[in-house]
Short mmCIF file of N, CA and C in Angstrom, two decimals:
data_model
loop_
_atom_site.label_atom_id
_atom_site.label_comp_id
_atom_site.label_asym_id
_atom_site.label_seq_id
_atom_site.Cartn_x
_atom_site.Cartn_y
_atom_site.Cartn_z
N MET A 1 106.96 -17.72 98.04
CA MET A 1 105.83 -16.89 97.57
C MET A 1 105.40 -15.71 97.44
N GLN A 2 104.49 -15.54 96.49
CA GLN A 2 103.90 -15.21 95.78
C GLN A 2 102.89 -13.80 95.69
N LYS A 3 103.81 -13.17 95.67
CA LYS A 3 103.80 -11.35 95.29
C LYS A 3 101.91 -11.30 95.39
N LYS A 4 100.69 -10.30 96.02
CA LYS A 4 99.60 -10.24 96.13
C LYS A 4 99.32 -9.59 94.97
N ILE A 5 98.47 -9.91 94.12
CA ILE A 5 98.12 -8.32 92.90
C ILE A 5 97.17 -7.69 93.49
N ARG A 6 97.60 -6.70 93.86
CA ARG A 6 96.21 -5.46 94.62
C ARG A 6 95.84 -4.65 93.06
N TYR A 7 94.87 -4.26 93.24
CA TYR A 7 93.60 -3.18 92.64
C TYR A 7 93.40 -1.68 93.34
N LYS A 8 93.50 -0.56 93.05
CA LYS A 8 92.80 0.45 93.32
C LYS A 8 92.00 1.58 92.48
N GLU A 9 91.79 2.31 92.49
CA GLU A 9 91.18 3.25 91.54
C GLU A 9 92.49 4.43 91.11
N ILE A 10 92.83 5.44 90.31
CA ILE A 10 93.92 5.66 90.48
C ILE A 10 94.01 6.72 90.60
N GLY A 11 94.93 7.10 91.19
CA GLY A 11 95.07 8.70 91.48
C GLY A 11 96.96 9.77 91.28
N PHE A 12 96.83 10.82 91.38
CA PHE A 12 97.18 11.41 90.83
C PHE A 12 99.10 10.82 90.95
N GLU A 13 99.19 10.08 92.17
CA GLU A 13 100.31 9.26 92.34
C GLU A 13 100.70 7.90 91.15
N ASP A 14 99.52 7.81 90.90
CA ASP A 14 100.11 6.57 89.37
C ASP A 14 100.28 7.38 88.21
N LEU A 15 99.78 8.46 87.94
CA LEU A 15 100.22 9.10 86.55
C LEU A 15 100.92 8.55 86.04
N GLU A 16 102.72 8.80 86.20
CA GLU A 16 103.82 9.39 85.65
C GLU A 16 104.17 7.73 85.03
N ASN A 17 103.87 6.84 86.31
CA ASN A 17 103.35 5.44 85.97
C ASN A 17 103.15 4.53 84.85
N LEU A 18 101.80 5.53 85.02
CA LEU A 18 101.31 5.17 83.33
C LEU A 18 101.41 5.12 82.55
N GLU A 19 101.49 6.81 82.53
CA GLU A 19 102.40 7.40 80.84
C GLU A 19 103.62 6.45 80.64
N ASN A 20 104.36 6.37 82.08
CA ASN A 20 105.41 5.96 81.64
C ASN A 20 105.49 3.89 80.78
N LEU A 21 104.13 4.05 81.72
CA LEU A 21 104.40 1.46 80.66
C LEU A 21 103.57 2.40 80.02
N GLN A 22 102.81 2.54 79.35
CA GLN A 22 102.09 2.26 77.47
C GLN A 22 103.47 3.21 77.11
N LYS A 23 104.09 3.98 77.58
CA LYS A 23 105.79 4.57 76.32
C LYS A 23 106.49 3.05 76.14
N LYS A 24 106.43 1.96 77.32
CA LYS A 24 107.29 1.08 77.18
C LYS A 24 106.45 -0.51 75.94
N TYR A 25 105.31 0.19 76.16
CA TYR A 25 104.42 -0.73 75.47
C TYR A 25 104.58 -0.15 74.05
N THR A 26 104.15 1.06 73.16
CA THR A 26 104.20 1.33 72.38
C THR A 26 104.11 0.37 71.48
N ASP A 27 104.67 -0.59 71.22
CA ASP A 27 103.80 -1.50 69.87
C ASP A 27 102.61 -2.30 70.14
N GLU A 28 102.25 -2.35 70.89
CA GLU A 28 100.84 -2.61 71.44
C GLU A 28 99.46 -1.37 72.23
N ILE A 29 99.69 -0.01 72.40
CA ILE A 29 99.38 0.42 72.66
C ILE A 29 98.76 1.69 71.86
N ASN A 30 97.68 2.21 70.49
CA ASN A 30 97.53 2.79 69.87
C ASN A 30 98.43 3.49 70.28
N ASN A 31 97.12 4.85 71.42
CA ASN A 31 97.13 6.53 71.96
C ASN A 31 97.69 5.97 72.66
N ILE A 32 99.01 6.32 73.06
CA ILE A 32 99.55 6.86 74.67
C ILE A 32 98.45 8.35 75.13
N TRP A 33 98.07 8.20 76.68
CA TRP A 33 97.72 8.75 77.00
C TRP A 33 98.53 9.24 78.16
N THR A 34 99.10 10.88 77.61
CA THR A 34 100.04 11.87 79.04
C THR A 34 99.46 11.40 79.89
N CYS A 35 99.96 12.31 80.74
CA CYS A 35 99.49 12.57 82.81
C CYS A 35 98.30 13.72 82.31
N LYS A 36 98.71 14.30 81.34
CA LYS A 36 97.60 15.17 81.12
C LYS A 36 96.24 14.95 81.17
N GLU A 37 96.00 14.03 79.76
CA GLU A 37 94.92 13.61 79.48
C GLU A 37 94.29 12.54 81.14
N LEU A 38 95.84 11.80 81.57
CA LEU A 38 94.85 10.69 82.78
C LEU A 38 94.28 11.51 83.73
N LYS A 39 94.87 12.36 83.97
CA LYS A 39 94.03 13.48 85.02
C LYS A 39 93.39 13.53 84.53
N ASN A 40 93.01 15.09 83.73
CA ASN A 40 91.64 15.01 83.41
C ASN A 40 90.39 14.59 83.35
N HIS A 41 90.78 12.96 83.31
CA HIS A 41 90.17 11.82 82.40
C HIS A 41 89.54 11.61 84.47
N ILE A 42 90.41 11.25 85.52
CA ILE A 42 90.14 10.47 86.23
C ILE A 42 89.42 11.76 87.67
N LYS A 43 90.06 12.59 87.17
CA LYS A 43 88.54 13.94 87.44
C LYS A 43 87.41 14.18 87.53
N LYS A 44 86.99 13.10 85.69
CA LYS A 44 85.42 13.14 86.04
C LYS A 44 84.97 12.73 87.08
N LYS A 45 83.54 12.58 86.92
CA LYS A 45 83.17 11.90 88.04
C LYS A 45 82.77 10.58 87.62
N THR A 46 82.77 11.11 86.14
CA THR A 46 82.02 9.38 85.28
C THR A 46 83.25 8.70 85.53
N SER A 47 83.79 9.12 86.27
CA SER A 47 85.69 8.14 85.70
C SER A 47 85.67 6.89 86.23
N PHE A 48 86.00 5.76 85.98
CA PHE A 48 85.30 4.45 86.63
C PHE A 48 87.25 3.38 85.89
N SER A 49 88.07 4.15 86.64
CA SER A 49 89.52 3.82 86.32
C SER A 49 90.44 3.18 87.25
N ARG A 50 90.84 2.21 86.95
CA ARG A 50 91.61 1.63 88.37
C ARG A 50 92.83 1.46 88.16
N VAL A 51 93.88 1.30 89.00
CA VAL A 51 95.13 0.88 88.43
C VAL A 51 95.58 -0.92 89.56
N SER A 52 96.69 -1.69 88.53
CA SER A 52 97.13 -2.91 89.45
C SER A 52 98.73 -2.76 89.31
N LYS A 53 99.22 -3.17 90.81
CA LYS A 53 100.35 -3.47 91.64
C LYS A 53 100.20 -5.01 91.81
N CYS A 54 101.53 -5.10 92.00
CA CYS A 54 102.05 -6.51 91.89
C CYS A 54 103.17 -5.09 93.07
N GLY A 55 103.64 -6.28 94.25
CA GLY A 55 104.46 -5.18 95.01
C GLY A 55 105.34 -4.46 94.82
N GLY A 56 104.26 -3.03 94.48
CA GLY A 56 104.48 -2.44 93.83
C GLY A 56 104.65 -1.67 92.92
N LYS A 57 104.50 -2.66 92.39
CA LYS A 57 105.40 -2.13 90.39
C LYS A 57 103.99 -2.01 89.43
N THR A 58 103.74 -1.00 88.97
CA THR A 58 102.39 -0.98 88.18
C THR A 58 102.50 -2.23 86.58
N ILE A 59 101.06 -3.25 86.91
CA ILE A 59 101.16 -4.08 86.18
C ILE A 59 100.39 -3.52 85.24
N GLY A 60 98.86 -3.34 84.76
CA GLY A 60 98.12 -2.97 84.72
C GLY A 60 97.23 -1.58 85.11
N PHE A 61 96.07 -1.85 84.00
CA PHE A 61 95.31 -0.37 84.56
C PHE A 61 93.83 -0.41 83.72
N LEU A 62 92.91 0.39 84.09
CA LEU A 62 92.04 0.00 83.25
C LEU A 62 91.09 1.58 82.77
N LEU A 63 90.57 2.40 82.37
CA LEU A 63 89.86 3.45 81.60
C LEU A 63 89.01 3.51 81.19
N SER A 64 87.65 4.47 81.97
CA SER A 64 86.30 3.87 81.53
C SER A 64 85.81 5.18 81.60
N LEU A 65 84.54 5.36 81.46
CA LEU A 65 83.80 6.78 81.50
C LEU A 65 82.28 5.75 82.04
N TYR A 66 81.16 7.14 82.86
CA TYR A 66 80.13 6.13 82.84
C TYR A 66 78.97 7.42 82.35
N SER A 67 78.19 6.94 81.72
CA SER A 67 76.67 7.90 82.11
C SER A 67 75.67 7.81 82.82
N GLU A 68 74.40 7.93 82.72
CA GLU A 68 73.60 7.15 83.24
C GLU A 68 72.60 5.68 83.24
N HIS A 69 73.56 5.45 81.74
CA HIS A 69 72.99 3.95 81.84
C HIS A 69 73.75 3.19 81.10
N LEU A 70 75.22 3.73 80.27
CA LEU A 70 75.84 2.81 79.86
C LEU A 70 77.26 3.33 80.43
N MET A 71 78.07 2.51 80.10
CA MET A 71 79.33 2.60 80.74
C MET A 71 80.83 1.71 79.34
N ASP A 72 81.54 2.73 78.97
CA ASP A 72 82.39 2.14 77.95
C ASP A 72 84.09 3.03 78.11
N ILE A 73 84.08 1.63 78.59
CA ILE A 73 85.43 1.04 78.44
C ILE A 73 86.88 2.09 77.75
N PHE A 74 87.31 1.92 78.27
CA PHE A 74 88.18 2.94 76.25
C PHE A 74 89.75 1.73 76.85
N LEU A 75 90.32 1.86 77.76
CA LEU A 75 91.45 0.43 77.98
C LEU A 75 91.09 -0.16 78.63
N ILE A 76 91.86 -1.10 78.45
CA ILE A 76 91.98 -2.17 79.49
C ILE A 76 93.61 -2.97 78.99
N PHE A 77 94.68 -2.21 80.30
CA PHE A 77 96.44 -2.70 79.38
C PHE A 77 96.82 -3.51 80.89
N VAL A 78 97.81 -5.06 80.70
CA VAL A 78 98.13 -5.82 81.43
C VAL A 78 99.56 -6.22 80.83
N THR A 79 100.39 -6.09 81.69
CA THR A 79 101.82 -6.14 80.61
C THR A 79 102.41 -7.61 80.61
N PRO A 80 102.72 -7.40 79.26
CA PRO A 80 102.93 -9.13 79.02
C PRO A 80 103.45 -10.16 80.70
N GLU A 81 103.82 -10.02 81.42
CA GLU A 81 103.77 -10.75 81.63
C GLU A 81 103.88 -11.38 82.84
N PHE A 82 102.47 -10.00 83.24
CA PHE A 82 100.97 -10.46 84.13
C PHE A 82 99.66 -11.01 83.37
N ARG A 83 99.69 -11.53 81.62
CA ARG A 83 99.07 -11.69 81.22
C ARG A 83 98.48 -12.95 81.46
N GLY A 84 97.37 -13.66 81.49
CA GLY A 84 96.95 -14.65 81.99
C GLY A 84 96.59 -14.93 83.08
N ARG A 85 96.76 -13.59 84.15
CA ARG A 85 96.75 -14.26 85.30
C ARG A 85 95.37 -13.56 86.47
N GLY A 86 94.01 -13.11 85.32
CA GLY A 86 92.98 -13.31 85.67
C GLY A 86 93.26 -11.26 85.84
N VAL A 87 93.98 -10.12 85.99
CA VAL A 87 94.45 -9.08 86.19
C VAL A 87 93.57 -8.44 85.32
N ALA A 88 92.64 -8.72 83.74
CA ALA A 88 91.86 -7.99 82.91
C ALA A 88 90.34 -9.14 83.65
N LYS A 89 90.94 -9.76 84.30
CA LYS A 89 89.52 -10.24 84.00
C LYS A 89 88.73 -9.40 86.05
N ASN A 90 89.59 -9.89 86.85
CA ASN A 90 89.81 -8.60 88.27
C ASN A 90 88.86 -6.87 87.15
N PHE A 91 89.56 -6.43 86.05
CA PHE A 91 88.89 -5.07 85.93
C PHE A 91 87.38 -5.72 85.96
N LEU A 92 87.72 -6.33 84.63
CA LEU A 92 85.92 -7.18 84.44
C LEU A 92 84.83 -7.03 85.17
N LYS A 93 85.54 -7.82 86.35
CA LYS A 93 84.57 -8.31 86.99
C LYS A 93 84.19 -7.02 88.36
N ASP A 94 85.25 -6.51 88.79
CA ASP A 94 85.21 -4.62 89.46
C ASP A 94 83.83 -3.67 88.37
N ILE A 95 84.36 -3.87 87.30
CA ILE A 95 83.04 -2.46 86.69
C ILE A 95 82.24 -3.67 86.38
N LYS A 96 81.94 -4.46 85.73
CA LYS A 96 80.07 -4.96 85.33
C LYS A 96 79.93 -5.08 86.75
N GLU A 97 80.17 -5.66 88.53
CA GLU A 97 79.88 -5.15 89.66
C GLU A 97 79.59 -3.70 90.31
N PHE A 98 79.87 -2.77 89.33
CA PHE A 98 80.14 -1.07 89.81
C PHE A 98 78.70 -1.33 89.24
N CYS A 99 78.79 -1.65 87.39
CA CYS A 99 77.32 -0.88 86.79
C CYS A 99 76.00 -1.65 87.26
N LYS A 100 76.14 -3.11 87.77
CA LYS A 100 74.80 -3.45 88.59
C LYS A 100 74.69 -3.06 89.34
N LEU A 101 75.28 -2.63 90.88
CA LEU A 101 74.82 -1.23 92.01
C LEU A 101 75.02 0.13 91.19
N ASN A 102 75.15 0.71 89.82
CA ASN A 102 74.67 1.67 89.44
C ASN A 102 73.62 2.18 88.39
N PHE A 103 72.84 0.36 88.18
CA PHE A 103 71.80 0.31 87.40
C PHE A 103 72.48 1.12 86.42
N ILE A 104 73.50 0.79 86.30
CA ILE A 104 73.55 1.06 84.22
C ILE A 104 73.89 -0.57 83.39
N ASN A 105 72.87 -0.45 82.34
CA ASN A 105 72.80 -1.49 81.62
C ASN A 105 73.24 -2.36 80.62
N LYS A 106 74.62 -0.71 80.23
CA LYS A 106 75.64 -1.54 78.79
C LYS A 106 76.65 -1.36 79.17
N ILE A 107 77.60 -2.37 78.88
CA ILE A 107 78.93 -1.66 78.82
C ILE A 107 79.31 -1.94 77.11
N THR A 108 80.19 -1.17 76.71
CA THR A 108 80.46 -0.72 75.97
C THR A 108 81.73 -1.08 75.35
N LEU A 109 82.87 -1.41 74.70
CA LEU A 109 84.54 -0.85 74.27
C LEU A 109 84.23 -2.05 73.10
N GLU A 110 86.43 -1.25 72.61
CA GLU A 110 86.86 -1.89 70.76
C GLU A 110 87.79 -2.59 71.39
N VAL A 111 87.91 -3.82 70.51
CA VAL A 111 89.25 -4.62 71.02
C VAL A 111 89.21 -4.36 68.82
N ASN A 112 91.40 -4.34 69.60
CA ASN A 112 92.04 -4.85 67.55
C ASN A 112 91.75 -6.35 67.59
N GLU A 113 91.48 -5.77 66.03
CA GLU A 113 91.42 -8.18 65.74
C GLU A 113 92.76 -8.31 65.86
N ASP A 114 93.62 -7.85 66.05
CA ASP A 114 94.99 -8.85 66.80
C ASP A 114 94.68 -9.39 67.15
N ASN A 115 94.52 -8.65 68.28
CA ASN A 115 94.19 -8.79 70.40
C ASN A 115 93.34 -9.94 70.54
N GLN A 116 93.55 -11.74 70.17
CA GLN A 116 93.32 -12.57 70.41
C GLN A 116 92.27 -12.65 71.46
N ALA A 117 93.55 -12.57 72.44
CA ALA A 117 93.11 -13.48 73.90
C ALA A 117 92.49 -11.67 74.36
N ALA A 118 91.82 -10.68 74.48
CA ALA A 118 91.78 -9.84 74.71
C ALA A 118 89.64 -10.34 74.74
N TYR A 119 90.23 -10.55 73.25
CA TYR A 119 88.57 -10.64 72.66
C TYR A 119 87.97 -11.94 73.49
N PHE A 120 88.67 -12.97 73.02
CA PHE A 120 87.66 -14.90 73.63
C PHE A 120 87.93 -13.87 75.17
N LEU A 121 88.77 -12.31 75.80
CA LEU A 121 87.74 -12.34 76.88
C LEU A 121 86.52 -12.49 76.94
N TYR A 122 86.41 -10.96 76.63
CA TYR A 122 84.87 -10.06 76.59
C TYR A 122 83.93 -11.28 75.43
N LEU A 123 84.95 -12.46 75.25
CA LEU A 123 83.56 -13.30 74.08
C LEU A 123 82.58 -13.94 75.77
N LYS A 124 83.64 -14.14 76.59
CA LYS A 124 83.34 -15.18 77.77
C LYS A 124 83.19 -14.82 78.95
N PHE A 125 83.38 -13.03 78.07
CA PHE A 125 82.21 -12.50 79.46
C PHE A 125 80.94 -11.93 79.59
N GLY A 126 80.61 -12.53 78.38
CA GLY A 126 79.26 -12.15 77.81
C GLY A 126 79.57 -11.32 76.08
N PHE A 127 80.27 -10.25 76.32
CA PHE A 127 80.34 -9.15 75.18
C PHE A 127 79.39 -10.01 74.22
N LYS A 128 79.26 -9.52 73.45
CA LYS A 128 78.31 -9.65 71.93
C LYS A 128 79.27 -8.65 70.15
N ILE A 129 79.66 -9.23 69.54
CA ILE A 129 80.31 -7.97 68.53
C ILE A 129 79.40 -7.33 67.57
N ILE A 130 78.53 -6.18 67.91
CA ILE A 130 78.14 -5.12 67.43
C ILE A 130 78.54 -4.21 66.28
N GLY A 131 79.62 -4.49 65.87
CA GLY A 131 80.07 -3.30 64.38
C GLY A 131 81.96 -3.93 64.17
N LYS A 132 82.02 -2.66 63.06
CA LYS A 132 83.16 -2.91 62.74
C LYS A 132 84.47 -1.06 62.33
N ARG A 133 85.05 -1.21 63.11
CA ARG A 133 85.76 -0.03 62.01
C ARG A 133 86.90 -0.85 61.79
N LYS A 134 87.01 -0.54 60.20
CA LYS A 134 87.61 -0.86 59.29
C LYS A 134 88.74 -0.33 59.59
N ASP A 135 90.41 -1.08 59.20
CA ASP A 135 91.35 -0.30 59.49
C ASP A 135 91.84 0.78 60.25
N TYR A 136 91.07 0.62 61.38
CA TYR A 136 90.91 1.82 62.41
C TYR A 136 92.56 1.32 63.34
N TYR A 137 93.18 0.40 63.85
CA TYR A 137 94.68 0.56 64.08
C TYR A 137 95.00 1.09 63.41
N PHE A 138 96.43 1.49 63.85
CA PHE A 138 97.78 1.61 62.61
C PHE A 138 98.58 1.34 63.77
N MET A 139 99.18 -0.16 63.60
CA MET A 139 100.13 -0.50 64.48
C MET A 139 101.31 -0.81 64.12
N ASN A 140 102.38 -0.73 64.90
CA ASN A 140 103.79 -1.20 63.26
C ASN A 140 103.45 -1.86 61.79
N LYS A 141 102.98 -0.76 61.57
CA LYS A 141 103.45 -0.69 59.91
C LYS A 141 102.36 -1.47 59.23
N LYS A 142 100.75 -2.08 60.45
CA LYS A 142 100.06 -3.34 60.16
C LYS A 142 98.86 -2.25 60.10
N LYS A 143 97.18 -2.11 59.28
CA LYS A 143 96.61 -1.50 60.18
C LYS A 143 95.45 -2.98 60.34
N SER A 144 94.39 -2.80 60.92
CA SER A 144 93.62 -3.66 61.39
C SER A 144 92.56 -3.30 61.91
N ASP A 145 91.32 -4.13 62.19
CA ASP A 145 89.80 -3.53 62.13
C ASP A 145 89.91 -3.39 63.98
N ALA A 146 88.80 -2.21 64.17
CA ALA A 146 88.52 -2.49 65.81
C ALA A 146 87.38 -2.91 65.80
N ILE A 147 86.86 -4.06 66.30
CA ILE A 147 85.98 -4.87 66.61
C ILE A 147 85.28 -4.43 67.57
N ILE A 148 83.75 -4.29 67.83
CA ILE A 148 82.65 -2.79 68.41
C ILE A 148 82.23 -3.74 69.35
N MET A 149 82.37 -4.21 70.93
CA MET A 149 80.87 -5.13 71.20
C MET A 149 80.40 -4.74 72.35
N GLU A 150 79.17 -4.91 72.70
CA GLU A 150 78.78 -4.74 74.23
C GLU A 150 77.95 -5.96 75.01
N LEU A 151 78.28 -5.73 76.21
CA LEU A 151 77.04 -6.76 77.24
C LEU A 151 76.55 -6.17 77.53
N ASN A 152 75.14 -6.16 77.73
CA ASN A 152 73.99 -5.70 78.60
C ASN A 152 73.85 -6.29 79.08
N LEU A 153 73.45 -6.29 80.42
CA LEU A 153 74.02 -6.07 81.94
C LEU A 153 72.37 -6.81 81.88
#
């Protein structure tokens, strides 16, 4: 029997796991959020941050902040073995639903041009390209552009 993937708001008990998860995948994550930074982030009243777990194991997370009319997604990460199983898609569905319920009419994010799976997922969700940050990412001794995207609700 396949274990069910669960989603919840990030809690203080998740912070160490999230920092360690990022450190495990430093070749994919540009800037590691420390426990202290994660704690400060989730304590904000305007934080919309989620973690996904399967069988007690942390498999992904979402970090974002919102204001009156804008949701800004900072990071969506899913471990490689759980990619393609709807985790990021569910994060996006949750954030979109939250925005609609709270009359937030725009979601913004940026994605590494080399992250084609994420890029095409965002396009599928209706995000549009609004700009680029040239050579924004430097990972694995390579520079890549950040593609800035937005979704108007």
